Tab-separated table of C-alpha atoms and ligand atoms in Angstrom:
chain	number	residue	atom	x	y	z
C	1	UNK	CA	31.589	19.280	3.365
C	2	UNK	CA	31.051	18.651	-0.365
C	3	UNK	CA	31.720	22.337	-1.009
C	4	UNK	CA	35.136	22.441	0.597
C	5	UNK	CA	38.050	23.406	-1.616
C	6	UNK	CA	41.383	25.175	-1.380
C	7	UNK	CA	42.893	28.297	-2.803
C	8	UNK	CA	46.599	28.986	-2.854
C	9	UNK	CA	48.197	32.344	-2.109
C	10	UNK	CA	51.748	32.807	-3.386
C	11	UNK	CA	54.646	33.628	-1.066
C	12	UNK	CA	57.397	35.690	-2.658
C	13	UNK	CA	61.060	35.287	-1.728
C	14	UNK	CA	62.421	38.833	-1.430
C	15	UNK	CA	65.971	37.668	-2.093
C	16	UNK	CA	65.180	36.258	-5.533
C	17	UNK	CA	61.930	38.155	-6.148
C	18	UNK	CA	60.339	34.849	-7.168
C	19	UNK	CA	57.451	32.790	-5.844
C	20	UNK	CA	58.872	30.191	-3.449
C	21	UNK	CA	55.701	28.744	-1.969
C	22	UNK	CA	51.961	28.946	-1.427
C	23	UNK	CA	49.683	29.080	1.588
C	24	UNK	CA	46.701	26.741	1.301
C	25	UNK	CA	43.523	28.538	2.347
C	26	UNK	CA	40.263	26.660	2.910
C	27	UNK	CA	37.100	27.758	1.124
C	28	UNK	CA	33.522	26.613	1.628
C	29	UNK	CA	30.719	27.062	-0.831
C	30	UNK	CA	27.248	25.835	0.016
C	31	UNK	CA	24.111	25.945	-2.099
C	32	UNK	CA	22.127	27.523	0.711
C	33	UNK	CA	24.667	29.993	2.087
C	34	UNK	CA	26.903	30.750	-0.876
C	35	UNK	CA	30.561	31.361	-0.055
C	36	UNK	CA	31.256	31.074	3.678
C	37	UNK	CA	34.525	32.740	4.796
C	38	UNK	CA	36.997	30.578	6.779
C	39	UNK	CA	36.878	33.008	9.698
C	40	UNK	CA	33.255	31.850	10.073
C	41	UNK	CA	33.384	28.130	9.372
C	42	UNK	CA	36.761	27.236	10.917
C	43	UNK	CA	35.732	28.291	14.467
C	44	UNK	CA	32.502	26.280	14.107
C	45	UNK	CA	34.434	23.286	12.792
C	46	UNK	CA	36.750	23.600	15.792
C	47	UNK	CA	33.889	23.717	18.293
C	48	UNK	CA	32.185	20.693	16.741
C	49	UNK	CA	35.496	18.815	16.286
C	50	UNK	CA	34.646	18.574	12.598
C	51	UNK	CA	37.994	20.258	12.040
C	52	UNK	CA	39.677	16.869	12.507
C	53	UNK	CA	38.278	15.189	9.353
C	54	UNK	CA	38.177	18.560	7.579
C	55	UNK	CA	41.822	19.159	8.450
C	56	UNK	CA	42.833	15.829	6.926
C	57	UNK	CA	40.903	16.618	3.779
C	58	UNK	CA	42.716	19.958	3.558
C	59	UNK	CA	46.074	18.280	4.180
C	60	UNK	CA	45.451	15.667	1.496
C	61	UNK	CA	44.342	18.276	-1.061
C	62	UNK	CA	47.445	20.335	-0.319
C	63	UNK	CA	49.613	17.287	-0.896
C	64	UNK	CA	47.848	16.566	-4.183
C	65	UNK	CA	48.715	20.109	-5.209
C	66	UNK	CA	52.339	19.525	-4.162
C	67	UNK	CA	52.488	16.339	-6.140
C	68	UNK	CA	51.130	18.141	-9.204
C	69	UNK	CA	53.777	20.841	-8.762
C	70	UNK	CA	56.419	18.132	-8.531
C	71	UNK	CA	55.217	16.502	-11.742
C	72	UNK	CA	55.492	19.890	-13.462
C	73	UNK	CA	59.092	20.239	-12.288
C	74	UNK	CA	58.473	22.737	-9.470
C	75	UNK	CA	60.127	20.603	-6.804
C	76	UNK	CA	61.482	23.486	-4.767
C	77	UNK	CA	58.072	25.115	-4.153
C	78	UNK	CA	56.567	24.573	-0.691
C	79	UNK	CA	53.013	24.608	0.584
C	80	UNK	CA	52.060	26.035	3.951
C	81	UNK	CA	49.059	24.408	5.654
C	82	UNK	CA	47.104	25.976	8.512
C	83	UNK	CA	46.449	23.613	11.397
C	84	UNK	CA	44.233	24.148	14.431
C	85	UNK	CA	45.458	23.287	17.880
C	86	UNK	CA	42.908	20.478	18.317
C	87	UNK	CA	44.272	18.798	15.202
C	88	UNK	CA	47.819	19.052	16.488
C	89	UNK	CA	47.024	17.727	19.938
C	90	UNK	CA	45.365	14.572	18.587
C	91	UNK	CA	47.678	11.668	19.458
C	92	UNK	CA	47.895	10.402	15.904
C	93	UNK	CA	48.554	13.764	14.211
C	94	UNK	CA	52.253	13.298	13.500
C	95	UNK	CA	51.973	9.620	12.514
C	96	UNK	CA	49.042	10.233	10.187
C	97	UNK	CA	50.773	13.164	8.560
C	98	UNK	CA	53.972	11.190	8.019
C	99	UNK	CA	52.018	8.281	6.603
C	100	UNK	CA	50.224	10.541	4.142
C	101	UNK	CA	53.537	12.076	3.107
C	102	UNK	CA	55.026	8.648	2.438
C	103	UNK	CA	51.968	7.461	0.569
C	104	UNK	CA	51.883	10.568	-1.624
C	105	UNK	CA	55.668	10.501	-2.067
C	106	UNK	CA	55.998	14.091	-0.941
C	107	UNK	CA	59.252	15.625	0.246
C	108	UNK	CA	58.559	16.593	3.899
C	109	UNK	CA	60.743	19.641	3.326
C	110	UNK	CA	58.088	21.026	0.991
C	111	UNK	CA	55.542	21.170	3.805
C	112	UNK	CA	55.174	23.931	6.351
C	113	UNK	CA	52.579	23.780	9.134
C	114	UNK	CA	51.189	27.125	10.303
C	115	UNK	CA	49.867	27.441	13.800
C	116	UNK	CA	48.500	30.515	15.487
C	117	UNK	CA	50.075	31.883	18.601
C	118	UNK	CA	46.945	30.976	20.532
C	119	UNK	CA	48.155	27.359	20.634
C	120	UNK	CA	50.535	28.342	23.375
C	121	UNK	CA	47.618	29.118	25.637
C	122	UNK	CA	46.941	25.391	25.514
C	123	UNK	CA	50.287	24.478	27.019
C	124	UNK	CA	53.702	25.232	25.755
C	125	UNK	CA	55.441	21.928	26.380
C	126	UNK	CA	52.987	19.547	24.715
C	127	UNK	CA	53.021	21.619	21.563
C	128	UNK	CA	56.803	21.905	21.519
C	129	UNK	CA	57.183	18.119	21.675
C	130	UNK	CA	54.919	17.753	18.629
C	131	UNK	CA	56.711	20.518	16.730
C	132	UNK	CA	60.060	18.931	17.513
C	133	UNK	CA	58.939	15.622	16.057
C	134	UNK	CA	57.656	17.281	12.886
C	135	UNK	CA	60.852	19.263	12.458
C	136	UNK	CA	62.983	16.176	12.916
C	137	UNK	CA	61.380	14.839	9.719
C	138	UNK	CA	62.061	18.047	7.823
C	139	UNK	CA	58.599	19.603	8.075
C	140	UNK	CA	58.790	23.321	8.904
C	141	UNK	CA	56.709	25.143	11.470
C	142	UNK	CA	55.536	28.731	11.196
C	143	UNK	CA	53.835	30.838	13.843
C	144	UNK	CA	50.936	32.559	12.094
C	145	UNK	CA	49.734	36.118	12.802
C	146	UNK	CA	52.771	36.741	14.992
C	147	UNK	CA	52.460	39.723	17.295
C	148	UNK	CA	48.754	39.513	17.957
C	149	UNK	CA	48.512	36.941	20.723
C	150	UNK	CA	50.267	35.100	23.457
C	151	UNK	CA	53.837	34.463	22.467
C	152	UNK	CA	55.925	37.544	23.000
C	153	UNK	CA	59.320	37.796	21.371
C	154	UNK	CA	60.944	36.683	24.600
C	155	UNK	CA	58.860	33.518	24.613
C	156	UNK	CA	59.426	32.958	20.905
C	157	UNK	CA	62.945	31.972	21.891
C	158	UNK	CA	61.686	28.834	23.595
C	159	UNK	CA	59.761	27.619	20.574
C	160	UNK	CA	60.789	24.827	18.263
C	161	UNK	CA	59.903	26.597	15.019
C	162	UNK	CA	61.383	27.811	11.728
C	163	UNK	CA	59.419	30.880	10.781
C	164	UNK	CA	57.486	33.843	12.123
C	165	UNK	CA	54.674	35.143	9.942
C	166	UNK	CA	54.376	38.779	10.938
C	167	UNK	CA	50.754	39.821	11.306
C	168	UNK	CA	49.223	42.206	8.795
C	169	UNK	CA	48.686	44.864	11.490
C	170	UNK	CA	52.485	45.355	11.647
C	171	UNK	CA	52.646	45.642	7.865
C	172	UNK	CA	49.779	48.158	7.696
C	173	UNK	CA	51.729	50.410	10.063
C	174	UNK	CA	54.538	50.656	7.516
C	175	UNK	CA	52.510	53.022	5.361
C	176	UNK	CA	50.969	55.030	8.178
C	177	UNK	CA	52.087	58.468	9.298
C	178	UNK	CA	54.983	57.161	11.319
C	179	UNK	CA	56.513	54.080	9.677
C	180	UNK	CA	59.534	54.294	11.982
C	181	UNK	CA	57.298	53.892	15.019
C	182	UNK	CA	56.341	50.404	13.890
C	183	UNK	CA	58.432	47.711	15.527
C	184	UNK	CA	58.288	45.585	12.367
C	185	UNK	CA	62.013	45.994	11.749
C	186	UNK	CA	62.792	44.923	15.309
C	187	UNK	CA	60.628	41.825	14.926
C	188	UNK	CA	62.609	40.851	11.814
C	189	UNK	CA	65.960	41.426	13.570
C	190	UNK	CA	65.067	39.462	16.669
C	191	UNK	CA	63.550	36.643	14.595
C	192	UNK	CA	66.849	36.379	12.714
C	193	UNK	CA	68.823	36.358	15.953
C	194	UNK	CA	66.688	33.456	17.097
C	195	UNK	CA	67.380	31.677	13.805
C	196	UNK	CA	63.905	32.052	12.310
C	197	UNK	CA	63.023	33.410	8.900
C	198	UNK	CA	60.194	35.893	8.488
C	199	UNK	CA	57.192	36.177	6.187
C	200	UNK	CA	55.315	39.484	6.132
C	201	UNK	CA	51.565	38.937	5.810
C	202	UNK	CA	49.049	41.155	4.032
C	203	UNK	CA	51.512	43.180	1.956
C	204	UNK	CA	49.393	45.336	-0.340
C	205	UNK	CA	51.667	48.174	-1.469
C	206	UNK	CA	55.030	48.424	-3.210
C	207	UNK	CA	56.063	50.937	-0.542
C	208	UNK	CA	55.633	48.274	2.168
C	209	UNK	CA	57.662	45.801	0.140
C	210	UNK	CA	60.514	48.304	-0.135
C	211	UNK	CA	60.596	48.960	3.626
C	212	UNK	CA	60.487	45.201	4.298
C	213	UNK	CA	63.412	44.704	1.909
C	214	UNK	CA	65.330	47.325	3.879
C	215	UNK	CA	64.540	45.500	7.133
C	216	UNK	CA	65.860	42.262	5.664
C	217	UNK	CA	62.507	40.486	5.833
C	218	UNK	CA	62.817	37.158	3.990
C	219	UNK	CA	59.449	36.669	2.317
C	220	UNK	CA	56.193	38.459	1.661
C	221	UNK	CA	52.619	37.397	1.064
C	222	UNK	CA	49.680	39.617	0.165
C	223	UNK	CA	47.576	41.183	-2.545
C	224	UNK	CA	50.642	42.969	-3.924
C	225	UNK	CA	51.876	39.570	-5.127
C	226	UNK	CA	48.457	37.975	-5.666
C	227	UNK	CA	45.179	37.138	-3.965
C	228	UNK	CA	44.491	33.507	-3.061
C	229	UNK	CA	44.174	31.655	-6.383
C	230	UNK	CA	42.564	28.493	-7.704
C	231	UNK	CA	44.996	25.696	-8.447
C	232	UNK	CA	45.244	26.335	-12.195
C	233	UNK	CA	45.793	30.068	-11.730
C	234	UNK	CA	48.447	29.366	-9.086
C	235	UNK	CA	50.327	27.139	-11.524
C	236	UNK	CA	49.986	29.711	-14.292
C	237	UNK	CA	51.474	32.329	-11.965
C	238	UNK	CA	54.523	30.121	-11.442
C	239	UNK	CA	55.185	30.191	-15.143
C	240	UNK	CA	55.532	33.980	-14.995
C	241	UNK	CA	56.894	34.704	-11.478
L	301	LIG	P1	45.718	33.375	7.857
L	301	LIG	O1	46.291	31.991	7.901
L	301	LIG	O2	46.475	34.450	8.560
L	301	LIG	O3	45.570	33.676	6.320
L	301	LIG	C1	45.796	34.926	5.751
L	301	LIG	C2	44.493	35.626	5.468
L	301	LIG	O4	44.796	36.946	5.010
L	301	LIG	C3	43.669	34.968	4.361
L	301	LIG	O5	42.298	35.185	4.665
L	301	LIG	C4	44.062	35.793	3.145
L	301	LIG	O6	43.106	35.767	2.113
L	301	LIG	C5	44.193	37.169	3.751
L	301	LIG	N1	45.079	38.047	2.985
L	301	LIG	C6	46.184	37.685	2.292
L	301	LIG	N2	46.783	38.750	1.748
L	301	LIG	C7	46.045	39.827	2.099
L	301	LIG	C8	46.176	41.235	1.836
L	301	LIG	O7	47.107	41.713	1.149
L	301	LIG	N3	45.226	42.050	2.368
L	301	LIG	C9	44.206	41.553	3.119
L	301	LIG	N4	43.305	42.423	3.596
L	301	LIG	N5	44.057	40.236	3.391
L	301	LIG	C10	44.977	39.386	2.895
L	301	LIG	P2	41.261	34.002	4.640
L	301	LIG	O8	41.514	33.120	3.469
L	301	LIG	O9	39.918	34.612	4.805
L	301	LIG	O10	41.614	33.146	5.923
L	301	LIG	C11	41.381	33.666	7.199
L	301	LIG	C12	41.926	32.740	8.259
L	301	LIG	O11	41.201	31.503	8.296
L	301	LIG	C13	43.369	32.325	8.039
L	301	LIG	O12	44.223	33.343	8.415
L	301	LIG	C14	43.442	31.088	8.911
L	301	LIG	O13	43.654	31.448	10.263
L	301	LIG	C15	42.065	30.493	8.770
L	301	LIG	N6	42.127	29.383	7.825
L	301	LIG	C16	42.067	29.419	6.470
L	301	LIG	N7	42.210	28.190	5.938
L	301	LIG	C17	42.385	27.340	6.997
L	301	LIG	C18	42.607	25.926	7.114
L	301	LIG	O14	42.716	25.189	6.133
L	301	LIG	N8	42.727	25.419	8.380
L	301	LIG	C19	42.660	26.210	9.494
L	301	LIG	N9	42.790	25.642	10.681
L	301	LIG	N10	42.463	27.550	9.416
L	301	LIG	C20	42.337	28.105	8.185
L	302	LIG	MG1	47.977	31.144	7.824
L	303	LIG	MG1	48.179	34.814	9.050
């Protein structure tokens, strides 16, 4: 795993039109294979359980980035870390995470954990207990790729979470022939009624941003703001946005 590193994709707060956080995205470069996309190596790492040590490496690197941001005076910026269900269900997940946070002197409020809806196939209650513990310490939880999998809006009500990340497929529809047919606006409204904030994923066009503003969506992420960036470029972006 010598070739593992992270890139950071900015998340823009639509209320202030400023970058408020970053999603940490894993990258793998090997001499033999070149760049391997996460959609290829993450599933393999999950099957082989290698995701456990890999996940900790990713978490530590993200916290190093946070601590650099803090030293530069960007204390209010958060980092969102993707976690696989097998990581979460490990008995020591919460304790290890809290220990790392203490050791690195990170504000737990500047960490968000993203989990995909598919976790709920594994058992709703176990996951909710873990999410509750994390949230008690100030760590936020986001459901990633919302709308593609198991947890319907009606079930979203029973979740102990803070944020719904609306899947790119619902954002793409906003520029299609019939933007009003997309239920994206309804997802935002119901999320707000449930007390969750929303992040629109994969926003590529100004037109989509404008519709999302109209719907009252809280945050956006996508190529319109920036592609995933190396650490230095991410910090440089903060100086301008
Ligand atoms: P995700 O968490 O939903 O991440 C968003 C993906 O959408 C990223 O792909 C990002 O590069 C891409 N993206 C962002 N904006 C746009 C846009 O405007 N247009 C388009 N077409 N794509 C956009 P990436 O980096 O290839 O990651 C794919 C998936 O791999 C992630 O989806 C996540 O599920 C998984 N993944 C990445 N890093 C990690 C990690 O550290 N741990 C775990 N468990 N999974 C990870
Ligand atoms: Mg994600
Ligand atoms: Mg996503």
